[in-house]
Short mmCIF file of C-alpha atoms and ligand atoms in Angstrom, two decimals:
data_model
loop_
_atom_site.label_atom_id
_atom_site.label_comp_id
_atom_site.label_asym_id
_atom_site.label_seq_id
_atom_site.Cartn_x
_atom_site.Cartn_y
_atom_site.Cartn_z
CA MET D 170 92.33 117.61 100.83
CA ARG D 171 90.70 117.60 104.24
CA ASP D 172 88.74 115.11 106.30
CA LEU D 173 85.00 115.37 106.34
CA VAL D 174 83.61 116.46 109.68
CA LEU D 175 79.85 116.47 109.99
CA PRO D 176 77.79 118.50 110.33
CA ILE D 177 78.92 121.13 107.87
CA ASP D 178 77.80 124.60 108.91
CA ASP D 179 77.23 127.39 106.42
CA GLY D 180 75.97 130.28 108.46
CA ASP D 181 72.50 129.27 109.60
CA LEU D 182 72.41 126.23 107.29
CA ARG D 183 73.60 122.83 108.43
CA LEU D 184 74.36 119.76 106.31
CA ARG D 185 74.20 116.63 108.44
CA GLN D 186 73.45 112.93 108.34
CA LEU D 187 69.80 112.01 107.89
CA THR D 188 68.32 110.71 111.12
CA GLU D 189 65.19 108.76 111.91
CA ASP D 190 63.53 112.04 112.97
CA ASP D 191 63.79 113.27 109.37
CA PHE D 192 61.64 110.44 108.06
CA PRO D 193 58.29 112.35 108.03
CA ASP D 194 59.76 115.39 106.24
CA HIS D 195 61.79 113.23 103.88
CA THR D 196 58.68 111.22 103.11
CA ARG D 197 56.75 114.37 102.33
CA LEU D 198 59.57 115.60 100.06
CA PHE D 199 59.45 112.50 97.88
CA SER D 200 55.64 112.32 97.92
CA LEU D 201 55.20 115.64 96.14
CA PRO D 202 54.61 115.41 92.38
CA SER D 203 56.17 118.86 91.84
CA VAL D 204 59.38 117.72 93.57
CA VAL D 205 59.85 114.42 91.73
CA ARG D 206 58.71 115.80 88.37
CA TYR D 207 62.21 115.73 86.85
CA LEU D 208 63.79 113.05 89.04
CA TYR D 209 64.17 109.39 88.12
CA GLU D 210 61.90 108.53 91.06
CA ASP D 211 58.16 108.68 90.65
CA VAL D 212 56.01 109.74 93.60
CA LEU D 213 56.73 107.14 96.25
CA ALA D 214 54.33 105.63 98.76
CA GLY D 215 54.24 103.15 101.64
CA GLU D 216 57.16 100.73 101.91
CA GLU D 217 58.93 102.32 98.94
CA LEU D 218 59.36 105.50 100.97
CA ARG D 219 60.90 103.58 103.85
CA ALA D 220 63.36 101.75 101.57
CA HIS D 221 64.19 104.98 99.76
CA PHE D 222 64.89 106.72 103.08
CA GLU D 223 67.05 103.91 104.45
CA LYS D 224 69.14 103.84 101.30
CA ARG D 225 70.04 107.45 102.03
CA LEU D 226 71.20 107.01 105.61
CA TRP D 227 74.86 107.90 106.02
CA ARG D 228 77.31 105.05 105.43
CA GLY D 229 80.42 107.12 104.98
CA LEU D 230 82.00 108.76 101.97
CA PRO D 231 81.00 107.16 98.68
CA ALA D 232 83.31 104.72 96.91
CA GLU D 233 83.36 104.71 93.11
CA GLY D 234 79.86 104.24 91.76
CA GLU D 235 78.26 105.06 95.10
CA TRP D 236 76.22 107.99 96.26
CA ALA D 237 75.82 109.66 99.68
CA ASN D 238 73.17 112.04 100.96
CA LEU D 239 72.99 114.72 103.63
CA ALA D 240 69.98 116.44 105.13
CA VAL D 241 69.92 120.23 104.93
CA VAL D 242 68.39 121.93 107.95
CA GLN D 243 67.98 125.45 109.26
CA GLY D 244 67.70 125.27 113.02
CA ASP D 245 65.34 122.33 113.54
CA ARG D 246 63.64 122.80 110.19
CA PHE D 247 64.24 120.19 107.48
CA LEU D 248 64.67 121.93 104.12
CA GLY D 249 65.72 119.15 101.79
CA GLU D 250 68.67 117.00 100.89
CA VAL D 251 71.84 117.18 98.88
CA GLY D 252 73.64 114.21 97.37
CA PHE D 253 77.09 113.56 95.98
CA GLY D 254 78.63 110.59 94.26
CA LEU D 255 82.05 109.52 93.07
CA SER D 256 81.22 108.74 89.45
CA ASP D 257 84.76 107.92 88.35
CA ALA D 258 87.75 107.51 90.68
CA THR D 259 90.34 107.35 87.88
CA HIS D 260 89.20 110.60 86.35
CA ARG D 261 88.28 112.10 89.74
CA THR D 262 84.75 113.00 88.70
CA CYS D 263 81.98 113.61 91.21
CA GLU D 264 78.32 114.24 90.63
CA ILE D 265 75.96 116.27 92.80
CA GLY D 266 72.21 116.39 93.35
CA TYR D 267 69.80 118.58 95.30
CA VAL D 268 66.13 118.20 96.28
CA PHE D 269 64.32 120.80 98.39
CA LEU D 270 60.82 121.34 99.73
CA PRO D 271 58.90 123.78 97.52
CA GLU D 272 58.05 126.14 100.38
CA VAL D 273 61.72 126.89 101.07
CA GLY D 274 62.47 127.70 97.42
CA GLY D 275 63.38 131.10 96.09
CA PHE D 276 65.64 132.29 98.91
CA GLY D 277 68.96 130.92 97.72
CA LEU D 278 69.04 128.19 100.38
CA ALA D 279 69.43 125.32 97.90
CA THR D 280 72.19 127.24 96.14
CA ARG D 281 74.08 127.72 99.41
CA ALA D 282 73.72 124.08 100.47
CA THR D 283 74.79 122.88 97.03
CA ARG D 284 77.80 125.17 97.09
CA ALA D 285 78.90 123.50 100.34
CA THR D 286 78.40 120.11 98.66
CA VAL D 287 80.61 121.10 95.73
CA ASP D 288 83.24 122.26 98.23
CA LEU D 289 83.07 118.81 99.79
CA CYS D 290 83.55 117.09 96.41
CA PHE D 291 86.67 119.11 95.67
CA ASP D 292 88.19 119.40 99.12
CA VAL D 293 87.27 116.05 100.71
CA LEU D 294 86.89 113.68 97.75
CA GLY D 295 89.64 115.36 95.75
CA ALA D 296 87.52 115.80 92.63
CA HIS D 297 89.00 117.29 89.48
CA ARG D 298 85.56 117.83 87.95
CA VAL D 299 82.07 118.02 89.45
CA THR D 300 79.00 117.47 87.31
CA ALA D 301 75.27 117.96 87.58
CA ARG D 302 73.00 116.04 85.21
CA LEU D 303 69.45 117.18 84.77
CA ASP D 304 66.32 116.90 82.72
CA ALA D 305 66.52 119.66 80.11
CA ARG D 306 63.09 120.92 81.20
CA ASN D 307 64.26 121.45 84.79
CA HIS D 308 64.93 125.17 84.48
CA ARG D 309 65.22 125.84 88.21
CA SER D 310 67.89 123.19 88.53
CA ALA D 311 69.73 124.60 85.51
CA ALA D 312 69.52 128.10 87.00
CA LEU D 313 71.01 126.80 90.25
CA ALA D 314 73.92 125.15 88.43
CA GLN D 315 74.55 128.33 86.46
CA ARG D 316 74.35 130.44 89.62
CA LEU D 317 77.14 128.29 91.03
CA GLY D 318 79.29 128.92 87.97
CA PHE D 319 78.84 125.49 86.36
CA ARG D 320 79.30 125.38 82.60
CA ARG D 321 76.63 123.86 80.39
CA GLU D 322 78.65 121.23 78.53
CA ALA D 323 76.16 118.97 76.83
CA HIS D 324 72.58 118.57 75.77
CA TYR D 325 71.71 114.98 74.92
CA VAL D 326 68.57 114.59 72.89
CA GLU D 327 66.13 111.91 74.05
CA ASN D 328 68.94 109.83 75.58
CA GLU D 329 66.88 108.57 78.51
CA PHE D 330 63.50 106.92 78.84
CA VAL D 331 62.07 108.18 82.12
CA LYS D 332 58.55 107.71 83.44
CA GLY D 333 57.18 106.57 80.11
CA GLU D 334 58.77 109.17 77.83
CA TRP D 335 62.01 109.98 76.06
CA THR D 336 63.73 112.86 77.81
CA ASP D 337 66.61 115.20 77.02
CA GLU D 338 69.47 115.39 79.49
CA VAL D 339 71.67 118.43 80.12
CA VAL D 340 75.11 118.16 81.72
CA TYR D 341 76.73 120.95 83.72
CA ALA D 342 80.28 120.83 85.08
CA VAL D 343 82.91 122.82 86.90
CA LEU D 344 86.64 122.08 87.32
CA ASP D 345 88.62 122.28 90.53
CA ARG D 346 90.76 125.18 89.26
CA GLU D 347 87.67 127.08 88.12
CA TRP D 348 85.88 126.57 91.43
CA HIS D 349 88.85 127.82 93.42
CA SER D 350 89.70 130.65 91.05
CA SER D 351 89.37 134.19 92.30
CA GLN D 352 87.49 134.82 89.03
CA HIS D 353 84.73 132.42 90.08
CA PRO D 354 81.35 134.22 90.01
CA LEU D 355 80.32 132.87 93.39
CA PRO D 356 83.39 132.49 95.56
CA ARG D 357 83.23 130.24 98.57
CA SER D 358 81.55 131.73 101.57
CA SER D 359 83.98 132.71 104.28
CA LYS D 360 81.30 131.42 106.61
CA THR D 361 81.45 127.88 105.19
CA ARG D 362 83.32 125.66 107.59
CA ALA D 363 83.25 122.17 108.96
CA SER D 364 82.57 121.92 112.66
CA ALA D 365 82.79 119.22 115.23
CA GLY D 366 79.57 117.82 116.57
C1 COA G 512 66.24 122.56 91.94
C2 COA G 512 65.80 123.32 93.19
C3 COA G 512 66.62 122.89 94.38
C4 COA G 512 66.01 124.82 92.93
O1 COA G 512 65.38 125.56 93.96
P1 COA G 512 65.42 127.15 93.99
O2 COA G 512 64.41 127.62 94.96
O3 COA G 512 65.32 127.68 92.59
O4 COA G 512 66.89 127.46 94.51
P2 COA G 512 67.35 128.38 95.72
O5 COA G 512 66.79 127.92 97.02
O6 COA G 512 68.83 128.43 95.63
O7 COA G 512 66.72 129.80 95.39
C5 COA G 512 67.10 130.51 94.23
C6 COA G 512 66.32 131.81 94.19
O8 COA G 512 66.66 132.57 95.33
C7 COA G 512 67.22 133.81 94.91
N1 COA G 512 68.22 134.19 95.91
C8 COA G 512 67.97 135.03 96.96
N2 COA G 512 69.06 135.13 97.70
C9 COA G 512 70.01 134.37 97.15
C10 COA G 512 71.35 134.07 97.50
N3 COA G 512 71.94 134.61 98.58
N4 COA G 512 72.06 133.21 96.74
C11 COA G 512 71.48 132.64 95.66
N5 COA G 512 70.22 132.89 95.27
C12 COA G 512 69.47 133.74 96.02
C13 COA G 512 67.76 133.55 93.52
O9 COA G 512 67.86 134.73 92.78
C14 COA G 512 66.65 132.66 92.98
O10 COA G 512 65.54 133.46 92.69
P3 COA G 512 64.45 133.06 91.56
O11 COA G 512 63.66 131.92 92.14
O12 COA G 512 63.65 134.28 91.40
O13 COA G 512 65.21 132.67 90.34
C15 COA G 512 64.28 123.05 93.47
O14 COA G 512 63.54 123.54 92.40
C16 COA G 512 63.95 121.59 93.71
O15 COA G 512 64.24 121.03 94.77
N6 COA G 512 63.28 120.94 92.70
C17 COA G 512 62.80 119.56 92.84
C18 COA G 512 63.92 118.55 92.82
C19 COA G 512 64.82 118.71 91.62
O16 COA G 512 64.35 118.81 90.49
N7 COA G 512 66.14 118.69 91.88
C20 COA G 512 67.14 118.81 90.84
C21 COA G 512 67.36 117.53 90.17
S1 COA G 512 68.58 117.69 88.87
#
């Protein structure tokens, strides 16, 4: 276990607290139909966007049942956000999320930022198991989870009613020992490190 020191640097990527300056980019992110397509949120507007943004400002590591978010930036450029929650303290289960602007997709940036988030869940929050839950139609999200070596553990049929329709949910997971194994398909980047700042 280690303390969390923000920002987290991964080469040219930086995971840091959201700041007021991120509001325009964050607003754009959650205003795009293609981005929110498979999220619980619908396209947000006006005051909803403000409330949504403020909910995501950093308040420290999440307690059980809570969620925390970090902005992902490259230089001064806002790319998206990652999220992590402590779903169950007794069973040391964390959950992750990731939402990126469409124009930065396809270069492995979301994968790298999410990998650093999974590191955080294991090394800072002491998780035994990290999960990702997604709409079964969200193939890019599933591909990201698989790229990170997550195992597809469940496919629930029409278990959620989201945006006016019954949807299937897929659950991916990885265990601490699997993540840290030398057999892991995507070992941790030697460049990933926490830095003061
Ligand atoms: C889910 C989401 C983050 C995935 O984005 P993405 O662009 O597929 O992911 P990455 O940025 O990691 O890019 C992966 C691509 O880069 C490629 N790539 C290039 N270099 C790479 C590298 N060093 N490491 C990993 N992948 C790399 C991969 O092969 C992949 O290529 P492909 O698009 O041809 O399959 C994005 O679609 C998104 O934000 N969607 C909207 C919100 C959402 O649904 N979030 C998930 C909720 S569960």
